[in-house]
């Protein structure tokens, strides 16, 4: 099993290598899911790759965010640079980026991020079709589910990877919008502000941090993970310090070495407790999410852990013990810093010579203790009008060769006459080729040019889509003037027969598949698809998208598939015969306006819905209002119905809602209503959607529901009175995401 370590900055990367990591994942200054990490510059990356490879360690680059349209040009420039680096893989979330990599940048190995929320076999097939070499499995899966997913992945020659240490998110990654809604800092953009760790008003159960989970630690599950067949063990922590990375990687390296050599595995995890932690849990792996996973304190638990076990009987004894412990932690930090300092001195010297004459190209030759190579300019040298090439200009152009792996020991310009000129673009080209040659790429790969997405067809007149999740609203089908969608539950294995019969009786109602379908629920969802063979479906789950595509059933992507740019829409249409997509509710008006759908592809958007912040496999009521159970068992998902509210200390209010068949969700107490988009982006959307699930419609009679639908139809007909009437009827509402975007 590969041991994959976090590298938030150069020192952390070195710490990981020193501690025995097989691979390190890191980001550059843009486009990665840890903006709070220090990250590297793109110019530093070749040197860091060489550093890792010189120590038999792989390096993976994180580009695991959603991209907006305005960033695609910069992204493509970055990918062209990466083609000439010996990077071992790229970690990705965005469907559009998967498409670009699989079509135009096939030389780059691609991994699917935890942000892809991969938890069923259909999703493995979906990402396999996009050329993915490895998938990170959702942290919520238990060991039998991991084993089943891994076995399925291996039939597709795809590797699996699981997180074994570090922070837990309370919600499923990739479909958590809480930070985005509250602060504009989207988790899907690497900017999560961790509102789940915030302090809240004291709950009836006496908790101030009711969404705060303990940290993940699978240290004592090493043997079981080995038996499951997973290919890589991943440590979370790109915003952690080098001493943290070193301690965790070293502990895992030693444990794995014991496993491989047949020695007894360690039952001592005290080194893991010496660095930052919120206490540890392996309850997801055991299939026991519940009370034991929560901790009512988000700060470092290490001192408390050891202090509680010290046997100190008095406050004075406890204080003395804690001072001694702080000294030990400080000494560990200094020790790792010293190791890194000695590691840094191990740089390879470069001797560089420049040779050229008027009318000839510039040749720059680099020699190391082990090799010799040259790079030649595309343009010829000419007489300079003012300042010519010299040692100072060449050193400035090649300064990125002075990095953490190499240093320029000597620059010889004696073979270059004074007063010659070369365009800066040629100097940049030489620099990039030298980086590639140092990184093991002998032939420079020319830049890939991607086409501009085709403009959309003629403007369309939007229709209304109504989403329900209660059979009591099925009579709306009789009106015939709206498209009716029925939101399916996430626990479908027990209700598949009943749901199949319902759709066979209501052929005009479109099934809407949820984001989360684990194990038997996914199998039941596919069986329903085959039995009903609906005229079309909507899905928030990429596994169901793949199944529908294979069955030839027309399908559209829901907002849970996070479509934020034109390339993502094109990906779904070309690779999976998708007929349309609801664009992400995180985007602003200008970000939405720039997206172009491919031909014969419908664009949709939610103009009214409950504001879903996240979905969790946890019981969110346990730390809030309480529950008689200790763990979430097999009966909770299909049967539990509960409702509670909570407030944070800044005055934001939230609703916890659990319906039978659905996972726990947290909502804002304010629904989203966006009337502005109808007139501000005319002709762009084929269909606007409203969600009338019970959280929205619980106070409305059938007549009132029909009246509300009629008002939305008037809004789409650009009746100037409709928006005001809707705002009054549905108040309070918000439209903040549309205004600020991501």
mmCIF file with all atom_site columns, C-alpha atoms in Angstrom, residues 65-73 93-100 452-454 561-573 581-588 590-598 603:
data_model
loop_
_atom_site.group_PDB
_atom_site.id
_atom_site.type_symbol
_atom_site.label_atom_id
_atom_site.label_alt_id
_atom_site.label_comp_id
_atom_site.label_asym_id
_atom_site.label_entity_id
_atom_site.label_seq_id
_atom_site.pdbx_PDB_ins_code
_atom_site.Cartn_x
_atom_site.Cartn_y
_atom_site.Cartn_z
_atom_site.occupancy
_atom_site.B_iso_or_equiv
_atom_site.pdbx_formal_charge
_atom_site.auth_seq_id
_atom_site.auth_comp_id
_atom_site.auth_asym_id
_atom_site.auth_atom_id
_atom_site.pdbx_PDB_model_num
ATOM 1  C CA . UNK A 1 65  ? -11.479 22.450 -7.188  1.00 0.00 ? 65  UNK A CA 1
ATOM 2  C CA . UNK A 1 66  ? -14.354 23.502 -9.413  1.00 0.00 ? 66  UNK A CA 1
ATOM 3  C CA . UNK A 1 67  ? -13.348 25.949 -12.134 1.00 0.00 ? 67  UNK A CA 1
ATOM 4  C CA . UNK A 1 68  ? -15.339 28.921 -13.369 1.00 0.00 ? 68  UNK A CA 1
ATOM 5  C CA . UNK A 1 69  ? -15.297 29.867 -17.035 1.00 0.00 ? 69  UNK A CA 1
ATOM 6  C CA . UNK A 1 70  ? -12.895 32.799 -16.671 1.00 0.00 ? 70  UNK A CA 1
ATOM 7  C CA . UNK A 1 71  ? -10.166 30.514 -15.283 1.00 0.00 ? 71  UNK A CA 1
ATOM 8  C CA . UNK A 1 72  ? -9.988  27.973 -18.102 1.00 0.00 ? 72  UNK A CA 1
ATOM 9  C CA . UNK A 1 73  ? -7.367  29.855 -20.143 1.00 0.00 ? 73  UNK A CA 1
ATOM 10 C CA . UNK A 1 93  ? -12.626 17.259 -8.985  1.00 0.00 ? 93  UNK A CA 1
ATOM 11 C CA . UNK A 1 94  ? -14.053 19.276 -11.888 1.00 0.00 ? 94  UNK A CA 1
ATOM 12 C CA . UNK A 1 95  ? -15.795 17.291 -14.690 1.00 0.00 ? 95  UNK A CA 1
ATOM 13 C CA . UNK A 1 96  ? -14.526 19.802 -17.232 1.00 0.00 ? 96  UNK A CA 1
ATOM 14 C CA . UNK A 1 97  ? -10.935 19.280 -16.153 1.00 0.00 ? 97  UNK A CA 1
ATOM 15 C CA . UNK A 1 98  ? -11.346 15.499 -16.351 1.00 0.00 ? 98  UNK A CA 1
ATOM 16 C CA . UNK A 1 99  ? -12.537 16.040 -19.923 1.00 0.00 ? 99  UNK A CA 1
ATOM 17 C CA . UNK A 1 100 ? -9.643  18.336 -20.870 1.00 0.00 ? 100 UNK A CA 1
ATOM 18 C CA . UNK A 1 452 ? -13.270 27.651 -27.800 1.00 0.00 ? 452 UNK A CA 1
ATOM 19 C CA . UNK A 1 453 ? -16.586 26.025 -26.828 1.00 0.00 ? 453 UNK A CA 1
ATOM 20 C CA . UNK A 1 454 ? -19.245 26.497 -29.485 1.00 0.00 ? 454 UNK A CA 1
ATOM 21 C CA . UNK A 1 561 ? -22.932 17.222 -9.961  1.00 0.00 ? 561 UNK A CA 1
ATOM 22 C CA . UNK A 1 562 ? -21.439 20.716 -9.605  1.00 0.00 ? 562 UNK A CA 1
ATOM 23 C CA . UNK A 1 563 ? -21.471 22.027 -13.177 1.00 0.00 ? 563 UNK A CA 1
ATOM 24 C CA . UNK A 1 564 ? -19.633 25.369 -13.150 1.00 0.00 ? 564 UNK A CA 1
ATOM 25 C CA . UNK A 1 565 ? -18.167 25.740 -16.650 1.00 0.00 ? 565 UNK A CA 1
ATOM 26 C CA . UNK A 1 566 ? -18.806 24.949 -20.322 1.00 0.00 ? 566 UNK A CA 1
ATOM 27 C CA . UNK A 1 567 ? -16.266 22.125 -20.437 1.00 0.00 ? 567 UNK A CA 1
ATOM 28 C CA . UNK A 1 568 ? -18.098 20.249 -17.697 1.00 0.00 ? 568 UNK A CA 1
ATOM 29 C CA . UNK A 1 569 ? -21.311 20.400 -19.702 1.00 0.00 ? 569 UNK A CA 1
ATOM 30 C CA . UNK A 1 570 ? -19.453 19.238 -22.818 1.00 0.00 ? 570 UNK A CA 1
ATOM 31 C CA . UNK A 1 571 ? -17.889 16.388 -20.833 1.00 0.00 ? 571 UNK A CA 1
ATOM 32 C CA . UNK A 1 572 ? -21.276 15.046 -19.772 1.00 0.00 ? 572 UNK A CA 1
ATOM 33 C CA . UNK A 1 573 ? -22.750 15.305 -23.268 1.00 0.00 ? 573 UNK A CA 1
ATOM 34 C CA . UNK A 1 581 ? -27.616 20.070 -16.590 1.00 0.00 ? 581 UNK A CA 1
ATOM 35 C CA . UNK A 1 582 ? -28.767 22.287 -13.763 1.00 0.00 ? 582 UNK A CA 1
ATOM 36 C CA . UNK A 1 583 ? -25.954 24.758 -13.183 1.00 0.00 ? 583 UNK A CA 1
ATOM 37 C CA . UNK A 1 584 ? -24.403 25.143 -9.751  1.00 0.00 ? 584 UNK A CA 1
ATOM 38 C CA . UNK A 1 585 ? -26.260 27.309 -7.274  1.00 0.00 ? 585 UNK A CA 1
ATOM 39 C CA . UNK A 1 586 ? -22.915 28.584 -5.962  1.00 0.00 ? 586 UNK A CA 1
ATOM 40 C CA . UNK A 1 587 ? -22.302 30.753 -9.033  1.00 0.00 ? 587 UNK A CA 1
ATOM 41 C CA . UNK A 1 588 ? -22.925 34.469 -9.450  1.00 0.00 ? 588 UNK A CA 1
ATOM 42 C CA . UNK A 1 590 ? -21.689 36.846 -14.262 1.00 0.00 ? 590 UNK A CA 1
ATOM 43 C CA . UNK A 1 591 ? -20.241 33.371 -13.680 1.00 0.00 ? 591 UNK A CA 1
ATOM 44 C CA . UNK A 1 592 ? -23.462 31.779 -14.922 1.00 0.00 ? 592 UNK A CA 1
ATOM 45 C CA . UNK A 1 593 ? -23.681 34.107 -17.917 1.00 0.00 ? 593 UNK A CA 1
ATOM 46 C CA . UNK A 1 594 ? -20.312 32.990 -19.278 1.00 0.00 ? 594 UNK A CA 1
ATOM 47 C CA . UNK A 1 595 ? -21.216 29.286 -19.435 1.00 0.00 ? 595 UNK A CA 1
ATOM 48 C CA . UNK A 1 596 ? -22.051 27.899 -22.857 1.00 0.00 ? 596 UNK A CA 1
ATOM 49 C CA . UNK A 1 597 ? -23.983 24.667 -23.220 1.00 0.00 ? 597 UNK A CA 1
ATOM 50 C CA . UNK A 1 598 ? -23.231 22.373 -26.167 1.00 0.00 ? 598 UNK A CA 1
ATOM 51 C CA . UNK A 1 603 ? -29.415 24.325 -19.135 1.00 0.00 ? 603 UNK A CA 1
#
